[in-house]
PDB file of C-alpha atoms and ligand atoms in Angstrom:
ATOM      1  CA  MET A   1     134.808  61.461 127.065  1.00  0.00           C
ATOM      2  CA  PHE A   2     135.038  58.281 129.187  1.00  0.00           C
ATOM      3  CA  THR A   3     137.203  59.995 131.813  1.00  0.00           C
ATOM      4  CA  GLN A   4     135.461  58.172 134.676  1.00  0.00           C
ATOM      5  CA  GLU A   5     135.699  54.790 132.963  1.00  0.00           C
ATOM      6  CA  ALA A   6     139.377  55.348 132.100  1.00  0.00           C
ATOM      7  CA  LYS A   7     140.107  56.217 135.710  1.00  0.00           C
ATOM      8  CA  ALA A   8     138.342  53.071 136.922  1.00  0.00           C
ATOM      9  CA  ILE A   9     140.411  50.922 134.509  1.00  0.00           C
ATOM     10  CA  ALA A  10     143.646  52.627 135.580  1.00  0.00           C
ATOM     11  CA  GLU A  11     142.829  51.688 139.168  1.00  0.00           C
ATOM     12  CA  MET A  12     142.333  48.022 138.217  1.00  0.00           C
ATOM     13  CA  ILE A  13     145.235  47.631 135.758  1.00  0.00           C
ATOM     14  CA  PRO A  14     148.805  48.695 136.490  1.00  0.00           C
ATOM     15  CA  SER A  15     150.031  48.673 132.838  1.00  0.00           C
ATOM     16  CA  ARG A  16     149.517  51.605 130.422  1.00  0.00           C
ATOM     17  CA  PRO A  17     149.456  49.965 126.973  1.00  0.00           C
ATOM     18  CA  LYS A  18     149.796  52.151 123.891  1.00  0.00           C
ATOM     19  CA  ILE A  19     148.941  49.309 121.496  1.00  0.00           C
ATOM     20  CA  ALA A  20     145.498  47.719 121.113  1.00  0.00           C
ATOM     21  CA  VAL A  21     144.344  44.844 118.922  1.00  0.00           C
ATOM     22  CA  VAL A  22     140.674  44.278 118.066  1.00  0.00           C
ATOM     23  CA  LEU A  23     140.030  40.581 117.447  1.00  0.00           C
ATOM     24  CA  GLY A  24     137.664  39.602 114.638  1.00  0.00           C
ATOM     25  CA  SER A  25     135.254  36.665 114.443  1.00  0.00           C
ATOM     26  CA  GLY A  26     136.906  33.374 115.318  1.00  0.00           C
ATOM     27  CA  LEU A  27     140.260  35.072 116.026  1.00  0.00           C
ATOM     28  CA  GLY A  28     139.945  35.256 119.816  1.00  0.00           C
ATOM     29  CA  GLY A  29     142.538  32.510 120.342  1.00  0.00           C
ATOM     30  CA  LEU A  30     145.239  35.186 120.536  1.00  0.00           C
ATOM     31  CA  VAL A  31     144.118  35.761 124.120  1.00  0.00           C
ATOM     32  CA  SER A  32     145.835  32.495 125.111  1.00  0.00           C
ATOM     33  CA  LYS A  33     149.191  33.959 124.013  1.00  0.00           C
ATOM     34  CA  VAL A  34     148.961  36.967 126.319  1.00  0.00           C
ATOM     35  CA  GLN A  35     151.211  36.825 129.367  1.00  0.00           C
ATOM     36  CA  ASP A  36     150.049  38.123 132.745  1.00  0.00           C
ATOM     37  CA  ALA A  37     146.556  38.501 131.297  1.00  0.00           C
ATOM     38  CA  LYS A  38     144.064  40.578 133.226  1.00  0.00           C
ATOM     39  CA  CYS A  39     140.524  40.750 131.868  1.00  0.00           C
ATOM     40  CA  ILE A  40     137.858  43.390 132.245  1.00  0.00           C
ATOM     41  CA  SER A  41     134.382  42.544 130.940  1.00  0.00           C
ATOM     42  CA  TYR A  42     132.634  45.187 128.863  1.00  0.00           C
ATOM     43  CA  SER A  43     129.556  44.442 130.956  1.00  0.00           C
ATOM     44  CA  GLY A  44     131.416  45.745 134.001  1.00  0.00           C
ATOM     45  CA  ILE A  45     131.942  49.165 132.413  1.00  0.00           C
ATOM     46  CA  LYS A  46     128.876  51.314 132.253  1.00  0.00           C
ATOM     47  CA  SER A  47     128.299  52.852 128.819  1.00  0.00           C
ATOM     48  CA  LEU A  48     129.955  50.006 126.888  1.00  0.00           C
ATOM     49  CA  PRO A  49     127.797  47.781 124.647  1.00  0.00           C
ATOM     50  CA  VAL A  50     128.009  44.019 125.096  1.00  0.00           C
ATOM     51  CA  PRO A  51     128.504  41.666 122.098  1.00  0.00           C
ATOM     52  CA  THR A  52     125.692  39.317 121.156  1.00  0.00           C
ATOM     53  CA  ALA A  53     127.397  37.828 118.064  1.00  0.00           C
ATOM     54  CA  PRO A  54     128.441  34.173 118.146  1.00  0.00           C
ATOM     55  CA  SER A  55     132.132  33.663 119.001  1.00  0.00           C
ATOM     56  CA  HIS A  56     132.516  37.212 120.309  1.00  0.00           C
ATOM     57  CA  ASN A  57     133.461  37.480 123.951  1.00  0.00           C
ATOM     58  CA  GLY A  58     133.106  40.891 125.431  1.00  0.00           C
ATOM     59  CA  ARG A  59     136.216  41.822 127.342  1.00  0.00           C
ATOM     60  CA  PHE A  60     139.432  43.757 127.328  1.00  0.00           C
ATOM     61  CA  VAL A  61     142.490  41.595 127.918  1.00  0.00           C
ATOM     62  CA  PHE A  62     145.503  43.472 129.262  1.00  0.00           C
ATOM     63  CA  GLY A  63     148.940  41.894 129.381  1.00  0.00           C
ATOM     64  CA  LYS A  64     152.137  41.331 127.425  1.00  0.00           C
ATOM     65  CA  LEU A  65     152.475  40.107 123.842  1.00  0.00           C
ATOM     66  CA  GLY A  66     155.724  40.080 121.848  1.00  0.00           C
ATOM     67  CA  GLY A  67     157.382  41.690 124.854  1.00  0.00           C
ATOM     68  CA  ARG A  68     155.055  44.705 124.744  1.00  0.00           C
ATOM     69  CA  ASP A  69     152.244  45.970 126.921  1.00  0.00           C
ATOM     70  CA  ILE A  70     149.045  45.535 124.968  1.00  0.00           C
ATOM     71  CA  VAL A  71     145.295  45.482 125.370  1.00  0.00           C
ATOM     72  CA  LEU A  72     143.144  43.180 123.272  1.00  0.00           C
ATOM     73  CA  MET A  73     139.504  43.758 122.524  1.00  0.00           C
ATOM     74  CA  ASP A  74     138.310  40.174 122.660  1.00  0.00           C
ATOM     75  CA  GLY A  75     135.008  40.647 120.900  1.00  0.00           C
ATOM     76  CA  ARG A  76     133.398  43.702 119.371  1.00  0.00           C
ATOM     77  CA  VAL A  77     129.836  44.800 118.687  1.00  0.00           C
ATOM     78  CA  HIS A  78     128.367  45.301 115.227  1.00  0.00           C
ATOM     79  CA  LEU A  79     125.729  47.516 113.660  1.00  0.00           C
ATOM     80  CA  TYR A  80     123.634  44.428 112.846  1.00  0.00           C
ATOM     81  CA  GLU A  81     123.206  43.738 116.541  1.00  0.00           C
ATOM     82  CA  GLY A  82     121.125  46.898 116.672  1.00  0.00           C
ATOM     83  CA  TYR A  83     123.754  49.125 118.218  1.00  0.00           C
ATOM     84  CA  THR A  84     124.233  52.667 116.945  1.00  0.00           C
ATOM     85  CA  PRO A  85     127.508  53.592 115.213  1.00  0.00           C
ATOM     86  CA  GLN A  86     128.411  55.633 118.319  1.00  0.00           C
ATOM     87  CA  GLN A  87     127.877  52.602 120.564  1.00  0.00           C
ATOM     88  CA  VAL A  88     129.946  50.418 118.234  1.00  0.00           C
ATOM     89  CA  VAL A  89     132.943  52.750 118.540  1.00  0.00           C
ATOM     90  CA  ALA A  90     132.597  53.443 122.276  1.00  0.00           C
ATOM     91  CA  PRO A  91     135.291  50.894 123.259  1.00  0.00           C
ATOM     92  CA  ILE A  92     137.700  52.460 120.732  1.00  0.00           C
ATOM     93  CA  ARG A  93     137.204  55.869 122.328  1.00  0.00           C
ATOM     94  CA  LEU A  94     137.660  54.378 125.766  1.00  0.00           C
ATOM     95  CA  LEU A  95     140.957  52.835 124.639  1.00  0.00           C
ATOM     96  CA  ARG A  96     142.074  56.291 123.520  1.00  0.00           C
ATOM     97  CA  ALA A  97     141.097  57.674 126.914  1.00  0.00           C
ATOM     98  CA  ILE A  98     143.371  55.155 128.651  1.00  0.00           C
ATOM     99  CA  GLY A  99     146.318  56.170 126.449  1.00  0.00           C
ATOM    100  CA  VAL A 100     146.234  53.810 123.444  1.00  0.00           C
ATOM    101  CA  ASP A 101     147.612  55.537 120.333  1.00  0.00           C
ATOM    102  CA  THR A 102     148.094  52.591 117.953  1.00  0.00           C
ATOM    103  CA  ILE A 103     145.347  50.143 117.050  1.00  0.00           C
ATOM    104  CA  ILE A 104     145.307  47.004 114.918  1.00  0.00           C
ATOM    105  CA  LEU A 105     141.808  46.221 113.680  1.00  0.00           C
ATOM    106  CA  THR A 106     141.238  42.642 112.521  1.00  0.00           C
ATOM    107  CA  ASN A 107     138.283  40.881 110.956  1.00  0.00           C
ATOM    108  CA  ALA A 108     137.179  37.743 109.152  1.00  0.00           C
ATOM    109  CA  ALA A 109     136.106  38.882 105.693  1.00  0.00           C
ATOM    110  CA  GLY A 110     134.759  37.700 102.372  1.00  0.00           C
ATOM    111  CA  GLY A 111     137.233  37.807  99.496  1.00  0.00           C
ATOM    112  CA  ILE A 112     136.045  39.701  96.411  1.00  0.00           C
ATOM    113  CA  ASN A 113     139.289  40.000  94.480  1.00  0.00           C
ATOM    114  CA  LYS A 114     139.956  36.708  92.696  1.00  0.00           C
ATOM    115  CA  ASN A 115     143.645  36.980  93.595  1.00  0.00           C
ATOM    116  CA  LEU A 116     142.637  36.282  97.195  1.00  0.00           C
ATOM    117  CA  SER A 117     142.096  32.762  98.555  1.00  0.00           C
ATOM    118  CA  VAL A 118     140.458  31.437 101.681  1.00  0.00           C
ATOM    119  CA  GLY A 119     143.036  31.499 104.475  1.00  0.00           C
ATOM    120  CA  ASP A 120     144.885  34.531 103.083  1.00  0.00           C
ATOM    121  CA  PHE A 121     145.598  37.602 105.159  1.00  0.00           C
ATOM    122  CA  MET A 122     144.910  40.929 103.487  1.00  0.00           C
ATOM    123  CA  MET A 123     146.461  44.097 104.862  1.00  0.00           C
ATOM    124  CA  ILE A 124     143.850  46.831 104.574  1.00  0.00           C
ATOM    125  CA  GLU A 125     145.331  49.718 102.583  1.00  0.00           C
ATOM    126  CA  ASP A 126     142.114  51.700 102.415  1.00  0.00           C
ATOM    127  CA  HIS A 127     138.389  51.284 102.977  1.00  0.00           C
ATOM    128  CA  ILE A 128     134.950  52.051 101.570  1.00  0.00           C
ATOM    129  CA  SER A 129     132.561  53.426 104.188  1.00  0.00           C
ATOM    130  CA  MET A 130     129.676  54.619 102.012  1.00  0.00           C
ATOM    131  CA  PHE A 131     127.330  51.778 102.946  1.00  0.00           C
ATOM    132  CA  VAL A 132     127.437  52.358 106.698  1.00  0.00           C
ATOM    133  CA  PRO A 133     126.518  55.393 108.781  1.00  0.00           C
ATOM    134  CA  SER A 134     129.457  57.422 110.099  1.00  0.00           C
ATOM    135  CA  PRO A 135     130.112  57.198 113.844  1.00  0.00           C
ATOM    136  CA  LEU A 136     130.965  60.918 113.692  1.00  0.00           C
ATOM    137  CA  ILE A 137     127.415  62.025 112.824  1.00  0.00           C
ATOM    138  CA  GLY A 138     126.052  64.290 115.542  1.00  0.00           C
ATOM    139  CA  SER A 139     127.656  66.966 117.638  1.00  0.00           C
ATOM    140  CA  ASN A 140     131.439  66.831 117.509  1.00  0.00           C
ATOM    141  CA  ASP A 141     133.440  66.435 120.694  1.00  0.00           C
ATOM    142  CA  GLU A 142     136.355  68.790 119.928  1.00  0.00           C
ATOM    143  CA  SER A 143     138.362  67.273 122.756  1.00  0.00           C
ATOM    144  CA  LEU A 144     138.386  64.024 120.750  1.00  0.00           C
ATOM    145  CA  GLY A 145     139.052  65.339 117.265  1.00  0.00           C
ATOM    146  CA  THR A 146     138.144  67.719 114.486  1.00  0.00           C
ATOM    147  CA  ARG A 147     134.692  68.053 112.879  1.00  0.00           C
ATOM    148  CA  PHE A 148     135.935  67.099 109.406  1.00  0.00           C
ATOM    149  CA  PRO A 149     138.771  64.593 109.787  1.00  0.00           C
ATOM    150  CA  ASP A 150     141.086  63.897 106.873  1.00  0.00           C
ATOM    151  CA  MET A 151     140.900  60.260 105.774  1.00  0.00           C
ATOM    152  CA  SER A 152     143.654  60.222 103.139  1.00  0.00           C
ATOM    153  CA  ASN A 153     145.853  58.060 105.374  1.00  0.00           C
ATOM    154  CA  ALA A 154     143.229  56.122 107.291  1.00  0.00           C
ATOM    155  CA  TYR A 155     145.683  53.206 107.500  1.00  0.00           C
ATOM    156  CA  SER A 156     149.051  54.461 108.707  1.00  0.00           C
ATOM    157  CA  LYS A 157     151.804  54.061 106.079  1.00  0.00           C
ATOM    158  CA  GLU A 158     154.306  53.492 108.858  1.00  0.00           C
ATOM    159  CA  LEU A 159     152.205  50.650 110.291  1.00  0.00           C
ATOM    160  CA  GLN A 160     151.688  49.214 106.798  1.00  0.00           C
ATOM    161  CA  ARG A 161     155.456  48.944 106.416  1.00  0.00           C
ATOM    162  CA  ILE A 162     155.651  47.179 109.780  1.00  0.00           C
ATOM    163  CA  VAL A 163     152.843  44.781 108.840  1.00  0.00           C
ATOM    164  CA  ILE A 164     154.569  43.831 105.571  1.00  0.00           C
ATOM    165  CA  LYS A 165     157.963  43.419 107.217  1.00  0.00           C
ATOM    166  CA  SER A 166     156.436  41.333 110.034  1.00  0.00           C
ATOM    167  CA  ALA A 167     154.620  39.041 107.590  1.00  0.00           C
ATOM    168  CA  MET A 168     157.882  38.551 105.648  1.00  0.00           C
ATOM    169  CA  ASN A 169     159.807  37.792 108.854  1.00  0.00           C
ATOM    170  CA  ILE A 170     157.531  34.843 109.592  1.00  0.00           C
ATOM    171  CA  GLY A 171     157.050  33.672 106.002  1.00  0.00           C
ATOM    172  CA  ILE A 172     153.475  34.846 105.402  1.00  0.00           C
ATOM    173  CA  ASP A 173     152.668  36.045 101.882  1.00  0.00           C
ATOM    174  CA  ILE A 174     150.377  38.876 102.951  1.00  0.00           C
ATOM    175  CA  LYS A 175     148.035  40.376 100.365  1.00  0.00           C
ATOM    176  CA  ARG A 176     146.911  44.023 100.233  1.00  0.00           C
ATOM    177  CA  GLY A 177     143.652  45.657  99.318  1.00  0.00           C
ATOM    178  CA  VAL A 178     140.574  47.736  99.999  1.00  0.00           C
ATOM    179  CA  TYR A 179     137.981  46.594 102.551  1.00  0.00           C
ATOM    180  CA  ALA A 180     134.305  47.566 102.368  1.00  0.00           C
ATOM    181  CA  GLN A 181     131.974  47.457 105.359  1.00  0.00           C
ATOM    182  CA  LEU A 182     128.262  46.740 104.977  1.00  0.00           C
ATOM    183  CA  THR A 183     125.840  46.522 107.886  1.00  0.00           C
ATOM    184  CA  GLY A 184     124.825  42.882 107.392  1.00  0.00           C
ATOM    185  CA  PRO A 185     123.673  40.662 108.988  1.00  0.00           C
ATOM    186  CA  GLN A 186     122.659  39.090 105.686  1.00  0.00           C
ATOM    187  CA  PHE A 187     125.528  38.197 103.406  1.00  0.00           C
ATOM    188  CA  GLU A 188     125.646  40.061 100.104  1.00  0.00           C
ATOM    189  CA  THR A 189     123.976  39.015  96.866  1.00  0.00           C
ATOM    190  CA  PRO A 190     126.067  38.251  93.770  1.00  0.00           C
ATOM    191  CA  ALA A 191     124.914  41.585  92.282  1.00  0.00           C
ATOM    192  CA  GLU A 192     126.091  43.447  95.361  1.00  0.00           C
ATOM    193  CA  ILE A 193     129.494  41.765  95.215  1.00  0.00           C
ATOM    194  CA  LYS A 194     129.787  42.681  91.518  1.00  0.00           C
ATOM    195  CA  ALA A 195     128.955  46.280  92.435  1.00  0.00           C
ATOM    196  CA  LEU A 196     131.492  46.320  95.282  1.00  0.00           C
ATOM    197  CA  SER A 197     134.124  44.893  92.972  1.00  0.00           C
ATOM    198  CA  ALA A 198     133.432  47.636  90.404  1.00  0.00           C
ATOM    199  CA  LEU A 199     133.837  50.188  93.215  1.00  0.00           C
ATOM    200  CA  GLY A 200     137.282  48.843  94.005  1.00  0.00           C
ATOM    201  CA  ALA A 201     136.635  46.656  97.050  1.00  0.00           C
ATOM    202  CA  ASP A 202     138.863  43.590  97.471  1.00  0.00           C
ATOM    203  CA  SER A 203     137.250  42.253 100.644  1.00  0.00           C
ATOM    204  CA  VAL A 204     133.968  42.764 102.462  1.00  0.00           C
ATOM    205  CA  GLY A 205     132.719  42.435 105.997  1.00  0.00           C
ATOM    206  CA  MET A 206     130.470  43.837 108.686  1.00  0.00           C
ATOM    207  CA  SER A 207     132.942  45.673 110.925  1.00  0.00           C
ATOM    208  CA  THR A 208     136.205  47.619 111.126  1.00  0.00           C
ATOM    209  CA  VAL A 209     135.506  50.669 108.944  1.00  0.00           C
ATOM    210  CA  ILE A 210     133.539  52.667 111.474  1.00  0.00           C
ATOM    211  CA  GLU A 211     136.084  51.732 114.141  1.00  0.00           C
ATOM    212  CA  SER A 212     138.834  52.981 111.854  1.00  0.00           C
ATOM    213  CA  ILE A 213     136.972  56.254 111.313  1.00  0.00           C
ATOM    214  CA  ALA A 214     136.557  56.787 115.071  1.00  0.00           C
ATOM    215  CA  ALA A 215     140.179  55.823 115.758  1.00  0.00           C
ATOM    216  CA  ASN A 216     141.445  58.234 113.088  1.00  0.00           C
ATOM    217  CA  HIS A 217     139.153  60.945 114.424  1.00  0.00           C
ATOM    218  CA  CYS A 218     140.665  60.701 117.901  1.00  0.00           C
ATOM    219  CA  GLY A 219     144.223  60.637 116.630  1.00  0.00           C
ATOM    220  CA  MET A 220     145.214  56.988 116.678  1.00  0.00           C
ATOM    221  CA  ARG A 221     147.462  55.238 114.151  1.00  0.00           C
ATOM    222  CA  VAL A 222     145.446  52.457 112.555  1.00  0.00           C
ATOM    223  CA  ALA A 223     146.419  49.170 110.922  1.00  0.00           C
ATOM    224  CA  GLY A 224     143.842  46.750 109.500  1.00  0.00           C
ATOM    225  CA  ILE A 225     144.050  43.066 108.656  1.00  0.00           C
ATOM    226  CA  SER A 226     141.377  40.898 107.058  1.00  0.00           C
ATOM    227  CA  MET A 227     141.523  37.147 107.360  1.00  0.00           C
ATOM    228  CA  ILE A 228     139.821  35.847 104.216  1.00  0.00           C
ATOM    229  CA  ALA A 229     137.326  33.370 105.667  1.00  0.00           C
ATOM    230  CA  ASN A 230     135.342  32.718 102.480  1.00  0.00           C
ATOM    231  CA  MET A 231     135.110  33.914  98.932  1.00  0.00           C
ATOM    232  CA  ALA A 232     132.269  36.444  98.714  1.00  0.00           C
ATOM    233  CA  CYS A 233     128.865  35.510  97.341  1.00  0.00           C
ATOM    234  CA  GLY A 234     128.891  34.705  93.634  1.00  0.00           C
ATOM    235  CA  ILE A 235     132.697  34.485  93.405  1.00  0.00           C
ATOM    236  CA  LEU A 236     132.399  30.740  93.974  1.00  0.00           C
ATOM    237  CA  ASP A 237     129.152  28.848  93.522  1.00  0.00           C
ATOM    238  CA  LYS A 238     128.844  28.151  97.231  1.00  0.00           C
ATOM    239  CA  PRO A 239     126.289  29.318  99.818  1.00  0.00           C
ATOM    240  CA  LEU A 240     127.735  31.201 102.804  1.00  0.00           C
ATOM    241  CA  SER A 241     127.228  30.585 106.497  1.00  0.00           C
ATOM    242  CA  GLY A 242     128.386  32.238 109.689  1.00  0.00           C
ATOM    243  CA  GLU A 243     129.597  28.865 110.981  1.00  0.00           C
ATOM    244  CA  ASP A 244     131.892  28.451 107.956  1.00  0.00           C
ATOM    245  CA  VAL A 245     133.350  31.921 108.589  1.00  0.00           C
ATOM    246  CA  ASN A 246     134.224  31.029 112.175  1.00  0.00           C
ATOM    247  CA  GLU A 247     135.599  27.643 111.166  1.00  0.00           C
ATOM    248  CA  ALA A 248     137.906  29.183 108.534  1.00  0.00           C
ATOM    249  CA  ALA A 249     139.089  31.787 111.011  1.00  0.00           C
ATOM    250  CA  GLY A 250     139.809  29.003 113.509  1.00  0.00           C
ATOM    251  CA  GLN A 251     141.887  27.130 110.926  1.00  0.00           C
ATOM    252  CA  SER A 252     144.104  30.175 110.399  1.00  0.00           C
ATOM    253  CA  ALA A 253     144.420  30.825 114.127  1.00  0.00           C
ATOM    254  CA  ASN A 254     148.081  29.846 114.478  1.00  0.00           C
ATOM    255  CA  GLU A 255     149.261  31.988 111.576  1.00  0.00           C
ATOM    256  CA  PHE A 256     147.094  34.865 112.716  1.00  0.00           C
ATOM    257  CA  GLN A 257     148.501  34.730 116.229  1.00  0.00           C
ATOM    258  CA  ALA A 258     152.073  34.599 114.953  1.00  0.00           C
ATOM    259  CA  LEU A 259     151.450  37.525 112.594  1.00  0.00           C
ATOM    260  CA  ILE A 260     149.881  39.793 115.206  1.00  0.00           C
ATOM    261  CA  THR A 261     152.581  38.934 117.768  1.00  0.00           C
ATOM    262  CA  GLU A 262     155.309  39.787 115.245  1.00  0.00           C
ATOM    263  CA  ILE A 263     153.597  43.063 114.280  1.00  0.00           C
ATOM    264  CA  VAL A 264     153.259  44.089 117.929  1.00  0.00           C
ATOM    265  CA  ARG A 265     156.919  43.231 118.522  1.00  0.00           C
ATOM    266  CA  ASN A 266     157.973  45.455 115.600  1.00  0.00           C
ATOM    267  CA  ILE A 267     155.819  48.487 116.323  1.00  0.00           C
ATOM    268  CA  GLU A 268     157.911  51.531 117.162  1.00  0.00           C
TER     269      GLU A 268
HETATM  270  N1  HPA B   1     130.421  39.090 103.581  1.00  0.00           N
HETATM  271  C1  HPA B   1     130.259  39.926 104.635  1.00  0.00           C
HETATM  272  N2  HPA B   1     130.842  39.740 105.800  1.00  0.00           N
HETATM  273  C2  HPA B   1     131.642  38.666 105.934  1.00  0.00           C
HETATM  274  C3  HPA B   1     131.858  37.767 104.891  1.00  0.00           C
HETATM  275  C4  HPA B   1     131.217  37.998 103.654  1.00  0.00           C
HETATM  276  O1  HPA B   1     131.370  37.229 102.669  1.00  0.00           O
HETATM  277  N3  HPA B   1     132.718  36.815 105.364  1.00  0.00           N
HETATM  278  C5  HPA B   1     132.994  37.153 106.642  1.00  0.00           C
HETATM  279  N4  HPA B   1     132.352  38.271 106.997  1.00  0.00           N
END
């Protein structure tokens, strides 16, 4: 899968990064920290979907971060844009085809657990995927992965240790929890947040889980980090807006950039 596209990228980019970072809403500022950055627009690669969401660029950024070769996905697509789950995970599969084996998925999320506060970072320990269609539905490409992938370690324990150590190194009190993905684009109702809380979700958003499923399926190690951009509906008596989510993400930009850089530096 994506052999042609991977070959085309290899011809344009001399580096062969093994680490990728997917940047969530409002978190694209990390691009400015990449040295020797070389960008490839998704629109220039046939078969990749192009983001329509506000604040999502649509490009791969290759270069060096924390002394390592990396590729950033600056912008992602979402189910609510009308893309199929398979389209949403296409860039993840392309990254695998170019040799990436470790991926850090990030997002701006709503905090459900009352121990979380706006501006916190939550390391994703596990996820709830039941409210979104699986990207693995349909015929299985055995060259990518098995028909029935195990999901008991969807978020690599080894990477979780590195995330915690990295946060400690730079003085960030990182939280941990379970992330649930819903399709959106509407925010949840208070009843839905109560239900998600009862199911064990600590944060909620409109991305990440199906990417994690696809990345696990094709054999990547996955880490996940939510930036808590707002408390979820009904947790505080405050209406939600997409603009507020982006603004909160922007306010945490410096910490986010330092955290991701430190994680990348520490990845073995
Ligand atoms: N709900 C769903 N998605 C989100 C939220 C939220 O509260 N905040 C940021 N993305």
